[in-house]
Short mmCIF file of C-alpha atoms in Angstrom, two decimals:
data_model
loop_
_atom_site.label_atom_id
_atom_site.label_comp_id
_atom_site.label_asym_id
_atom_site.label_seq_id
_atom_site.Cartn_x
_atom_site.Cartn_y
_atom_site.Cartn_z
CA MET V 1 5.08 13.41 31.87
CA ALA V 2 6.10 9.94 33.02
CA ILE V 3 6.28 7.39 30.23
CA PRO V 4 4.86 3.95 31.10
CA PRO V 5 7.82 1.54 30.99
CA ARG V 6 6.28 -0.79 28.39
CA THR V 7 5.45 2.00 25.93
CA PRO V 8 6.69 1.05 22.42
CA VAL V 9 9.23 3.49 21.00
CA VAL V 10 11.13 3.51 17.70
CA VAL V 11 14.81 4.15 18.35
CA GLY V 12 16.50 3.35 15.04
CA VAL V 13 15.70 3.55 11.33
CA GLY V 14 17.63 2.66 8.21
CA GLU V 15 17.10 2.33 4.47
CA LEU V 16 19.00 2.10 1.23
CA THR V 17 18.42 2.21 -2.50
CA HIS V 18 20.80 0.27 -4.75
CA ARG V 19 21.46 1.73 -8.19
CA GLY V 20 24.69 -0.08 -9.01
CA GLU V 21 25.48 -2.01 -12.16
CA GLY V 22 25.40 -5.45 -10.56
CA VAL V 23 22.54 -7.43 -9.07
CA VAL V 24 21.72 -7.62 -5.38
CA ASP V 25 19.80 -10.14 -3.32
CA PRO V 26 16.92 -8.86 -1.19
CA ILE V 27 18.32 -10.63 1.88
CA ASP V 28 21.60 -8.74 1.57
CA LEU V 29 19.75 -5.45 1.06
CA ALA V 30 17.56 -6.11 4.10
CA ALA V 31 20.53 -7.06 6.26
CA GLU V 32 22.25 -3.79 5.41
CA ALA V 33 19.09 -1.80 6.19
CA ALA V 34 18.92 -3.63 9.54
CA ARG V 35 22.52 -2.74 10.34
CA ARG V 36 21.81 0.91 9.53
CA ALA V 37 18.75 0.91 11.79
CA LEU V 38 20.69 -0.60 14.68
CA GLN V 39 23.46 1.95 14.24
CA ASP V 40 20.95 4.81 14.05
CA ALA V 41 19.92 4.16 17.66
CA SER V 42 23.28 5.60 18.84
CA ALA V 43 23.60 2.75 21.35
CA THR V 44 24.45 -0.94 21.29
CA ILE V 45 21.10 -2.70 20.95
CA GLY V 46 21.50 -5.59 18.48
CA HIS V 47 22.10 -8.18 21.21
CA ARG V 48 18.66 -7.45 22.68
CA ILE V 49 16.63 -7.98 19.48
CA ASP V 50 14.24 -10.81 20.35
CA THR V 51 11.99 -10.58 17.24
CA VAL V 52 12.72 -10.06 13.56
CA ALA V 53 9.68 -9.58 11.33
CA THR V 54 9.60 -9.03 7.59
CA PRO V 55 6.90 -8.26 5.03
CA GLY V 56 6.69 -10.89 2.31
CA ILE V 57 9.26 -10.52 -0.47
CA LEU V 58 7.47 -10.62 -3.83
CA LEU V 59 9.64 -10.51 -6.93
CA THR V 60 12.59 -12.51 -5.63
CA SER V 61 10.87 -14.56 -2.97
CA ARG V 62 12.83 -16.39 -0.30
CA ASP V 63 11.60 -19.05 2.05
CA ASN V 64 11.84 -18.05 5.74
CA PRO V 65 13.10 -14.55 4.92
CA ALA V 66 13.06 -13.33 8.53
CA SER V 67 15.45 -16.11 9.51
CA ARG V 68 17.66 -15.42 6.52
CA ILE V 69 17.82 -11.69 7.29
CA ALA V 70 18.51 -12.31 10.98
CA GLU V 71 21.38 -14.62 10.13
CA ALA V 72 22.82 -12.23 7.54
CA ALA V 73 22.64 -9.35 10.02
CA GLY V 74 24.26 -11.39 12.80
CA LEU V 75 21.18 -11.40 15.03
CA ALA V 76 19.80 -14.24 17.16
CA PRO V 77 16.12 -13.49 17.80
CA ASN V 78 13.80 -15.92 19.54
CA HIS V 79 10.97 -15.08 17.15
CA ARG V 80 11.24 -14.81 13.37
CA ILE V 81 8.08 -13.71 11.62
CA SER V 82 7.49 -13.69 7.85
CA CYS V 83 4.27 -12.17 6.60
CA PRO V 84 1.96 -12.80 3.62
CA VAL V 85 1.04 -10.29 0.91
CA GLY V 86 -0.08 -6.89 2.16
CA GLY V 87 1.21 -3.36 1.70
CA ASN V 88 -0.26 -2.58 5.12
CA THR V 89 2.17 -5.04 6.76
CA PRO V 90 4.82 -2.68 8.26
CA GLN V 91 2.24 -0.53 10.06
CA TYR V 92 0.29 -3.68 10.97
CA LEU V 93 3.48 -5.07 12.55
CA VAL V 94 3.85 -1.88 14.58
CA GLU V 95 0.40 -2.61 15.98
CA GLU V 96 0.83 -6.33 16.60
CA LEU V 97 4.41 -6.25 17.88
CA GLY V 98 3.70 -3.07 19.82
CA ARG V 99 1.05 -5.05 21.68
CA ARG V 100 3.62 -7.73 22.49
CA ILE V 101 5.97 -5.08 23.86
CA TRP V 102 3.17 -3.47 25.88
CA ARG V 103 2.25 -6.85 27.41
CA GLY V 104 5.85 -7.67 28.27
CA VAL V 105 6.08 -10.55 25.79
CA SER V 106 8.83 -8.80 23.82
CA ASP V 107 11.41 -6.11 24.56
CA ALA V 108 13.03 -5.35 21.22
CA VAL V 109 11.79 -5.96 17.67
CA LEU V 110 13.24 -5.31 14.24
CA VAL V 111 10.90 -4.82 11.27
CA VAL V 112 12.83 -5.10 8.02
CA GLY V 113 12.05 -5.81 4.39
CA ALA V 114 13.41 -5.47 0.88
CA GLU V 115 12.76 -6.02 -2.81
CA SER V 116 15.25 -6.63 -5.61
CA GLY V 117 12.87 -6.22 -8.51
CA ALA V 118 15.29 -4.18 -10.59
CA SER V 119 17.98 -6.83 -10.14
CA ALA V 120 15.51 -9.56 -11.03
CA ARG V 121 14.87 -7.83 -14.36
CA LYS V 122 18.57 -7.96 -15.11
CA VAL V 123 18.58 -11.73 -14.74
CA THR V 124 17.60 -13.04 -18.15
CA SER V 125 16.05 -16.21 -16.77
CA GLY V 126 13.67 -14.18 -14.64
CA GLY V 127 14.35 -16.53 -11.74
CA ALA V 128 16.24 -16.10 -8.50
CA LEU V 129 19.26 -13.86 -8.46
CA MET V 130 21.29 -16.65 -6.92
CA GLU V 131 20.65 -19.99 -5.28
CA PRO V 132 20.20 -19.21 -1.59
CA LYS V 133 21.58 -21.60 0.96
CA SER V 134 19.12 -23.53 3.06
CA VAL V 135 18.06 -22.44 6.53
CA ALA V 136 16.98 -24.76 9.29
CA ALA V 137 14.52 -22.40 10.94
CA GLN V 138 10.81 -22.19 10.11
CA ASP V 139 9.43 -18.67 10.40
CA GLU V 140 6.16 -17.87 12.10
CA SER V 141 3.41 -16.27 10.01
CA LEU V 142 1.45 -13.18 10.95
CA GLY V 143 -1.25 -11.55 8.85
CA ASP V 144 -4.25 -12.25 6.63
CA THR V 145 -3.42 -14.90 4.02
CA ARG V 146 -6.57 -14.64 1.89
CA PRO V 147 -6.11 -13.94 -1.83
CA GLY V 148 -6.94 -10.46 -3.05
CA LEU V 149 -9.54 -11.35 -5.69
CA SER V 150 -12.56 -13.62 -5.74
CA PRO V 151 -13.21 -16.39 -8.28
CA ALA V 152 -15.71 -14.10 -10.02
CA GLU V 153 -13.05 -11.47 -10.61
CA MET V 154 -10.41 -13.96 -11.71
CA ARG V 155 -12.81 -15.70 -14.09
CA ALA V 156 -13.20 -12.35 -15.85
CA GLY V 157 -9.44 -12.16 -16.36
CA LEU V 158 -8.52 -9.79 -13.53
CA HIS V 159 -5.24 -10.80 -11.93
CA TRP V 160 -3.09 -7.71 -11.38
CA PRO V 161 -3.34 -4.37 -9.58
CA HIS V 162 -2.93 -2.36 -12.79
CA GLU V 163 -6.15 -4.00 -14.05
CA VAL V 164 -8.22 -3.40 -10.89
CA TYR V 165 -7.25 0.01 -9.51
CA PRO V 166 -8.34 1.90 -12.65
CA ILE V 167 -11.79 0.34 -12.22
CA PHE V 168 -12.01 2.22 -8.91
CA GLU V 169 -10.79 5.34 -10.70
CA SER V 170 -13.63 5.18 -13.22
CA ALA V 171 -16.17 5.25 -10.38
CA ILE V 172 -14.40 8.23 -8.80
CA ALA V 173 -14.35 10.05 -12.14
CA ALA V 174 -18.02 9.35 -12.78
CA ARG V 175 -19.02 10.69 -9.36
CA ALA V 176 -17.15 13.91 -10.21
CA GLY V 177 -18.78 14.11 -13.65
CA ARG V 178 -15.50 13.68 -15.53
CA THR V 179 -14.53 11.70 -18.60
CA PHE V 180 -11.38 9.58 -18.59
CA ASP V 181 -9.44 12.36 -20.32
CA GLU V 182 -10.65 14.94 -17.83
CA GLN V 183 -9.88 12.64 -14.92
CA ARG V 184 -6.38 11.98 -16.22
CA ARG V 185 -5.65 15.72 -16.30
CA TRP V 186 -7.08 16.10 -12.81
CA LEU V 187 -4.84 13.27 -11.59
CA GLY V 188 -1.80 15.00 -13.01
CA ASN V 189 -2.47 17.88 -10.63
CA LEU V 190 -3.04 15.51 -7.71
CA MET V 191 0.15 13.52 -8.23
CA ALA V 192 2.60 16.23 -9.36
CA PRO V 193 3.34 17.20 -5.73
CA PHE V 194 4.33 13.57 -5.10
CA THR V 195 7.03 13.88 -7.75
CA LEU V 196 8.25 17.12 -6.15
CA GLU V 197 8.59 15.33 -2.81
CA ALA V 198 10.45 12.46 -4.49
CA SER V 199 12.89 14.98 -5.98
CA ARG V 200 13.84 16.03 -2.45
CA HIS V 201 15.03 12.49 -1.66
CA SER V 202 17.82 12.07 -4.18
CA GLU V 203 19.49 9.27 -2.23
CA GLN V 204 16.37 7.19 -1.68
CA ALA V 205 13.76 7.86 -4.37
CA TRP V 206 13.93 5.63 -7.43
CA PHE V 207 12.75 8.54 -9.59
CA PRO V 208 13.97 11.71 -7.81
CA ARG V 209 12.61 14.03 -10.48
CA ALA V 210 9.89 16.65 -10.23
CA ARG V 211 7.38 16.41 -13.06
CA SER V 212 4.58 18.72 -14.15
CA ALA V 213 0.93 17.74 -14.15
CA ASP V 214 1.03 17.67 -17.95
CA GLU V 215 3.99 15.30 -17.97
CA LEU V 216 2.12 12.85 -15.78
CA SER V 217 -1.18 12.99 -17.63
CA ALA V 218 -0.19 13.34 -21.30
CA VAL V 219 -0.09 10.02 -23.14
CA SER V 220 3.11 9.63 -25.16
CA PRO V 221 5.56 6.94 -26.28
CA ASP V 222 7.36 7.44 -22.94
CA ASN V 223 4.10 7.51 -20.99
CA ARG V 224 2.02 4.84 -22.67
CA MET V 225 -1.51 4.08 -21.58
CA VAL V 226 -1.73 1.03 -19.31
CA GLY V 227 -5.34 0.93 -18.14
CA GLU V 228 -7.76 3.83 -18.57
CA PRO V 229 -7.30 6.42 -17.22
CA TYR V 230 -3.76 5.57 -15.99
CA PRO V 231 -0.73 6.03 -18.22
CA LYS V 232 2.56 4.54 -17.03
CA LEU V 233 3.57 7.49 -14.83
CA LEU V 234 0.44 7.07 -12.71
CA ASN V 235 1.26 3.44 -11.89
CA SER V 236 3.32 2.14 -8.98
CA ILE V 237 6.79 0.90 -9.89
CA ILE V 238 7.77 -2.35 -8.16
CA ALA V 239 10.98 -3.10 -10.11
CA VAL V 240 13.27 -1.41 -7.57
CA ASP V 241 16.20 -2.46 -5.40
CA MET V 242 15.29 -1.02 -2.00
CA ALA V 243 15.27 -1.95 1.68
CA ALA V 244 14.13 -0.32 4.91
CA ALA V 245 14.11 -1.23 8.59
CA PHE V 246 13.14 0.17 11.98
CA VAL V 247 13.65 -0.96 15.58
CA ILE V 248 10.99 -0.76 18.28
CA LEU V 249 11.93 -1.13 21.97
CA ALA V 250 10.02 -0.93 25.21
CA ALA V 251 10.71 2.48 26.75
CA GLU V 252 12.36 0.86 29.77
CA THR V 253 14.60 -1.21 27.47
CA ALA V 254 15.61 1.93 25.57
CA GLU V 255 16.48 3.56 28.89
CA GLU V 256 18.43 0.51 30.04
CA LEU V 257 20.44 0.38 26.81
CA GLY V 258 21.21 4.08 26.90
CA VAL V 259 19.44 5.12 23.70
CA PRO V 260 19.52 8.95 23.70
CA ARG V 261 16.08 10.51 24.06
CA HIS V 262 16.50 12.55 20.88
CA ARG V 263 16.38 9.24 18.94
CA TRP V 264 12.99 8.23 20.38
CA VAL V 265 9.81 8.44 18.30
CA PHE V 266 6.53 7.08 19.59
CA PRO V 267 3.86 5.19 17.65
CA TRP V 268 0.93 6.80 19.43
CA THR V 269 -1.83 4.57 18.20
CA SER V 270 -2.48 2.02 15.45
CA ALA V 271 -5.59 0.38 14.02
CA THR V 272 -6.33 -2.17 11.30
CA CYS V 273 -9.61 -2.52 9.41
CA ASN V 274 -10.60 -4.08 6.08
CA ASP V 275 -13.01 -2.91 3.46
CA VAL V 276 -15.49 -5.48 2.18
CA TYR V 277 -12.79 -7.94 1.26
CA PHE V 278 -13.39 -8.57 -2.43
CA PRO V 279 -13.81 -5.49 -4.64
CA VAL V 280 -16.77 -6.97 -6.55
CA GLN V 281 -18.83 -6.97 -3.34
CA ARG V 282 -18.23 -3.36 -2.32
CA PRO V 283 -21.28 -1.12 -2.47
CA GLU V 284 -19.21 1.95 -3.45
CA LEU V 285 -16.19 1.50 -5.68
CA GLY V 286 -13.33 3.93 -5.07
CA ARG V 287 -14.38 4.76 -1.52
CA SER V 288 -13.00 3.13 1.62
CA ALA V 289 -15.08 2.47 4.71
CA GLY V 290 -12.04 0.68 6.15
CA ILE V 291 -9.76 3.71 5.93
CA ARG V 292 -12.51 5.92 7.35
CA ALA V 293 -13.11 3.59 10.32
CA ALA V 294 -9.43 3.07 11.13
CA GLY V 295 -8.68 6.77 10.66
CA GLU V 296 -11.47 7.86 12.96
CA ALA V 297 -10.32 5.30 15.53
CA VAL V 298 -6.66 6.38 15.68
CA LEU V 299 -7.55 10.07 15.84
CA ALA V 300 -10.17 9.55 18.57
CA ALA V 301 -7.86 7.33 20.61
CA SER V 302 -5.26 10.11 20.70
CA GLY V 303 -7.74 12.94 21.19
CA LEU V 304 -6.92 14.54 17.84
CA HIS V 305 -8.75 15.97 14.85
CA VAL V 306 -7.40 15.50 11.34
CA ASP V 307 -6.53 19.21 11.36
CA ASP V 308 -4.00 18.46 14.12
CA VAL V 309 -1.94 16.18 11.86
CA THR V 310 1.31 17.72 10.64
CA TRP V 311 2.30 15.20 7.95
CA PHE V 312 0.51 12.48 6.00
CA ASP V 313 1.79 9.54 4.07
CA PHE V 314 -1.15 7.92 2.31
CA TYR V 315 -0.50 4.64 0.55
CA SER V 316 -0.19 5.56 -3.10
CA CYS V 317 0.20 2.49 -5.30
CA PHE V 318 -2.31 4.09 -7.67
CA PRO V 319 -4.09 7.46 -7.51
CA SER V 320 -7.41 5.88 -6.56
CA ALA V 321 -5.84 4.68 -3.28
CA VAL V 322 -4.80 8.25 -2.48
CA GLU V 323 -8.23 9.57 -3.42
CA ALA V 324 -9.94 6.98 -1.22
CA ALA V 325 -7.89 8.19 1.75
CA ILE V 326 -8.54 11.85 0.99
CA ASP V 327 -12.25 11.09 0.82
CA ALA V 328 -12.18 9.01 4.01
CA PHE V 329 -10.63 11.88 5.99
CA ASP V 330 -12.80 14.55 4.28
CA LEU V 331 -9.69 16.41 3.16
CA ASP V 332 -9.23 18.93 0.36
CA PRO V 333 -7.22 17.33 -2.49
CA ALA V 334 -5.19 20.56 -2.55
CA ASP V 335 -4.39 20.41 1.20
CA ALA V 336 -1.12 22.30 1.66
CA ARG V 337 0.27 19.61 3.97
CA GLY V 338 0.49 17.18 1.07
CA PHE V 339 -0.14 13.46 1.20
CA THR V 340 3.35 11.93 1.12
CA VAL V 341 6.65 12.29 2.96
CA THR V 342 8.62 10.17 0.46
CA GLY V 343 7.15 10.76 -3.01
CA GLY V 344 4.88 7.74 -2.97
CA LEU V 345 5.10 4.36 -4.67
CA PRO V 346 5.12 5.61 -8.30
CA TYR V 347 8.04 8.04 -7.74
CA HIS V 348 9.83 7.06 -4.54
CA GLY V 349 9.43 3.48 -5.72
CA GLY V 350 7.09 0.73 -4.58
CA PRO V 351 9.15 -2.10 -3.05
CA GLY V 352 6.36 -4.64 -2.81
CA ASN V 353 4.95 -5.10 0.67
CA ASN V 354 7.70 -3.01 2.27
CA TYR V 355 6.95 0.53 1.04
CA VAL V 356 5.41 1.54 4.38
CA SER V 357 8.69 0.69 6.12
CA HIS V 358 10.19 3.48 4.04
CA SER V 359 7.37 5.88 4.89
CA ILE V 360 7.77 5.04 8.60
CA VAL V 361 11.53 5.64 8.35
CA GLU V 362 10.95 9.07 6.83
CA MET V 363 8.13 9.87 9.27
CA VAL V 364 10.48 9.09 12.17
CA ARG V 365 12.99 11.54 10.70
CA ARG V 366 10.29 14.21 10.38
CA CYS V 367 9.22 13.66 13.98
CA ARG V 368 12.80 13.90 15.24
CA SER V 369 13.28 17.17 13.39
CA GLU V 370 10.05 18.67 14.74
CA PRO V 371 9.24 16.97 18.07
CA GLY V 372 5.87 18.68 18.43
CA GLY V 373 4.58 17.40 15.07
CA VAL V 374 2.31 14.42 14.53
CA GLY V 375 2.45 12.21 11.45
CA LEU V 376 -0.17 9.84 10.06
CA VAL V 377 0.93 6.79 8.07
CA SER V 378 -1.47 4.58 6.16
CA GLY V 379 -0.67 1.14 4.79
CA LEU V 380 -2.86 -0.67 2.29
CA GLY V 381 -2.96 -4.27 1.13
CA TRP V 382 -4.35 -5.84 -2.04
CA TYR V 383 -7.06 -3.72 -3.72
CA ILE V 384 -7.91 -0.95 -1.21
CA THR V 385 -8.66 -3.96 0.98
CA LYS V 386 -6.51 -4.22 4.12
CA HIS V 387 -5.77 -1.01 6.01
CA SER V 388 -3.40 -0.30 8.89
CA LEU V 389 -3.08 3.29 10.06
CA GLY V 390 -0.91 4.84 12.75
CA LEU V 391 -0.04 8.14 14.38
CA TRP V 392 3.58 9.06 15.13
CA SER V 393 5.34 11.74 17.16
CA ALA V 394 8.55 12.40 19.08
CA THR V 395 6.31 13.66 21.89
CA PRO V 396 5.06 10.85 24.19
CA PRO V 397 1.46 9.83 23.45
CA PRO V 398 -0.86 11.98 25.60
CA THR V 399 -3.32 9.11 26.08
CA GLY V 400 -0.72 6.35 26.15
CA TRP V 401 -0.10 3.62 23.56
CA GLN V 402 -3.45 2.72 22.01
CA THR V 403 -4.71 -0.04 19.69
CA PRO V 404 -8.46 0.58 19.30
CA ASP V 405 -10.81 -2.40 19.09
CA MET V 406 -12.09 -2.53 15.50
CA VAL V 407 -14.36 -5.59 15.80
CA GLN V 408 -17.65 -3.66 15.74
CA ALA V 409 -16.55 -1.41 12.89
CA GLN V 410 -15.35 -4.41 10.89
CA SER V 411 -18.64 -6.23 11.38
CA ALA V 412 -20.60 -3.19 10.19
CA ILE V 413 -18.47 -2.95 7.04
CA ASP V 414 -18.70 -6.66 6.28
CA ALA V 415 -22.50 -6.48 6.56
CA THR V 416 -22.64 -4.16 3.53
CA ALA V 417 -21.21 -6.77 1.12
CA LEU V 418 -23.20 -7.19 -2.09
CA GLU V 419 -24.24 -10.60 -3.36
CA VAL V 420 -22.43 -11.79 -6.48
CA ALA V 421 -24.43 -13.56 -9.18
CA PRO V 422 -22.94 -16.91 -10.22
CA PRO V 423 -22.04 -17.07 -13.91
CA ALA V 424 -25.04 -19.24 -14.79
CA ASP V 425 -27.39 -16.58 -13.38
CA ALA V 426 -25.63 -13.62 -14.96
CA SER V 427 -27.93 -12.71 -17.82
CA GLY V 428 -29.94 -9.73 -18.93
CA GLN V 429 -29.31 -6.03 -18.50
CA ALA V 430 -26.89 -4.60 -15.96
CA THR V 431 -25.65 -1.13 -15.02
CA ILE V 432 -21.91 -0.45 -15.07
CA ASP V 433 -20.55 0.62 -11.66
CA GLY V 434 -16.91 0.71 -12.75
CA TYR V 435 -14.61 -0.41 -15.55
CA THR V 436 -11.32 0.11 -17.28
CA VAL V 437 -9.95 -0.34 -20.77
CA VAL V 438 -6.78 -2.44 -20.65
CA HIS V 439 -4.25 -1.39 -23.28
CA ASP V 440 -1.87 -3.66 -25.11
CA ARG V 441 1.64 -2.24 -25.22
CA ASP V 442 1.65 -2.24 -29.03
CA GLN V 443 -1.98 -2.53 -30.17
CA GLY V 444 -3.65 -0.04 -27.84
CA PRO V 445 -7.17 -0.61 -26.40
CA SER V 446 -7.45 -4.38 -25.97
CA TRP V 447 -10.18 -5.59 -23.60
CA VAL V 448 -12.62 -4.22 -21.06
CA PRO V 449 -13.49 -5.61 -17.60
CA VAL V 450 -16.60 -4.18 -15.92
CA PHE V 451 -18.20 -4.38 -12.50
CA ALA V 452 -21.94 -4.12 -13.10
CA ARG V 453 -25.14 -4.53 -11.12
CA LEU V 454 -28.13 -6.56 -12.24
CA SER V 455 -31.65 -5.27 -11.71
CA ASP V 456 -31.96 -7.40 -8.57
CA GLY V 457 -28.92 -5.69 -7.03
CA ARG V 458 -26.44 -8.52 -7.46
CA ARG V 459 -23.02 -7.74 -8.89
CA VAL V 460 -21.36 -9.37 -11.87
CA VAL V 461 -17.85 -9.09 -13.29
CA ALA V 462 -17.89 -9.28 -17.07
CA ARG V 463 -15.52 -8.66 -19.95
CA ASN V 464 -15.53 -7.76 -23.62
CA ASP V 465 -12.60 -8.59 -25.91
CA ASP V 466 -13.64 -6.58 -28.97
CA ALA V 467 -10.98 -3.96 -29.73
CA GLN V 468 -13.58 -1.65 -31.24
CA VAL V 469 -15.65 -1.79 -28.06
CA ALA V 470 -12.48 -1.13 -26.06
CA MET V 471 -11.71 1.90 -28.22
CA ALA V 472 -15.24 3.28 -27.85
CA MET V 473 -15.21 2.81 -24.06
CA SER V 474 -11.87 4.61 -23.75
CA GLU V 475 -13.27 7.70 -25.47
CA GLU V 476 -16.43 8.21 -23.40
CA MET V 477 -17.48 7.57 -19.80
CA PHE V 478 -19.67 4.46 -19.57
CA VAL V 479 -20.17 4.27 -15.79
CA GLY V 480 -23.92 4.32 -15.21
CA GLN V 481 -24.74 3.00 -18.67
CA GLN V 482 -26.61 -0.24 -19.39
CA VAL V 483 -25.00 -3.31 -20.92
CA SER V 484 -26.23 -6.79 -21.75
CA VAL V 485 -24.49 -9.66 -19.90
CA ARG V 486 -24.50 -13.40 -20.51
CA HIS V 487 -22.67 -16.50 -19.38
CA ALA V 488 -20.08 -17.82 -21.84
CA ASP V 489 -17.33 -20.43 -21.44
CA GLY V 490 -17.11 -20.23 -17.66
CA HIS V 491 -17.09 -16.44 -17.39
CA VAL V 492 -19.47 -13.54 -18.02
CA GLU V 493 -19.37 -11.46 -21.19
CA PHE V 494 -21.04 -8.12 -21.86
CA GLU V 495 -22.15 -6.20 -24.92
CA LEU V 496 -22.94 -2.52 -25.27
CA LEU V 497 -26.57 -1.62 -25.82
#
């Protein structure tokens, strides 16, 4: 079949994991990943790169990182794009920059990112690894810049993913009729195959070691509890030194530059959709209308059913994100195809906003090795909030490059948002919809944040700081139980009834 000349096609991929004794800067890591991606194309293409785009660097942030990476890699793009927080960013950039290629605005783009979290930990000051030189350029911005949590959630003391994702997990466990202990054992079985996949990537995975379900779920000094029901080995690990990059060209540009056809992999279709933006307003915790809508859209646009997908890589910062995707696609948690091509963020390593660049790199390799296969990549930002999904294959897209219009689906999701009671109105009895018990590293159960619903249907986010309450709520399942809430010192507190 003839390939439309402006069809986006990935022609080069590259990645690296640094495990050396010294420290490395994320810009240097990213520049090396870019060089590897350019070389992987098996043709001279660097001079044609007109756009460099990078996901935001988190732990060792740099101003104008796209410009810094371009300079370090010896590139001179016309457009340099640096993005805000969002683990969906690499797949989102495939969609947005793919559109630019399709419209003839761009011919050749490099998506590249890195994190040096492990190096940052080696620097006793906790600051920058080194003082970067100034750059004159000012990068463009592309992506949703809203914060991940609402004032109601932050007033209750929620600030970090490891405090929020287990709240989703409690709702998932309660729907299945499981206690925290039972859910933890179930999660060990879900995530053990991820560790097996990581063990197959000895050069890239941060933890290339297969672990049993019991190893993942049993709480021990080496696997301390973080937030019920997640011990350490069920949490994403961001303190890694990793980089990944991929190059997208217009098909006619790839032909012009002489990129061999066996290097070509096509992003068939891509779609982005959010859940109700703030977790406190979602009608169902631990489920994702956004993943379901975007997933249905990409499959329909390519004329596929989920059974036609050969490989999946579901964003896996925490198990509840994986479970939300499994639920959204109506898949069996024991599906023999598995849900990762890398090992996932807890075991491959979770380099901030750039993990999906690594999953795309590996998906491209899978597609090259089996040209008739189709891979599905999902990217996720904030708290099961922002979703970008895409289909990939070395076979040209049968329906052409597609970016489905998600406006109607997004409006329908947004319309389901629950009202949040202001602190002054948060009083009386409420029913717990989700919660976790946050553990202190040394003292154990420490405090408890809950999402609860008042009798009038409004949501509240409340907390309790009594260690005895925390202990009690870690031993039984309290989702669905009644608590008493009241306004206190600018936030909402709860007591068990």
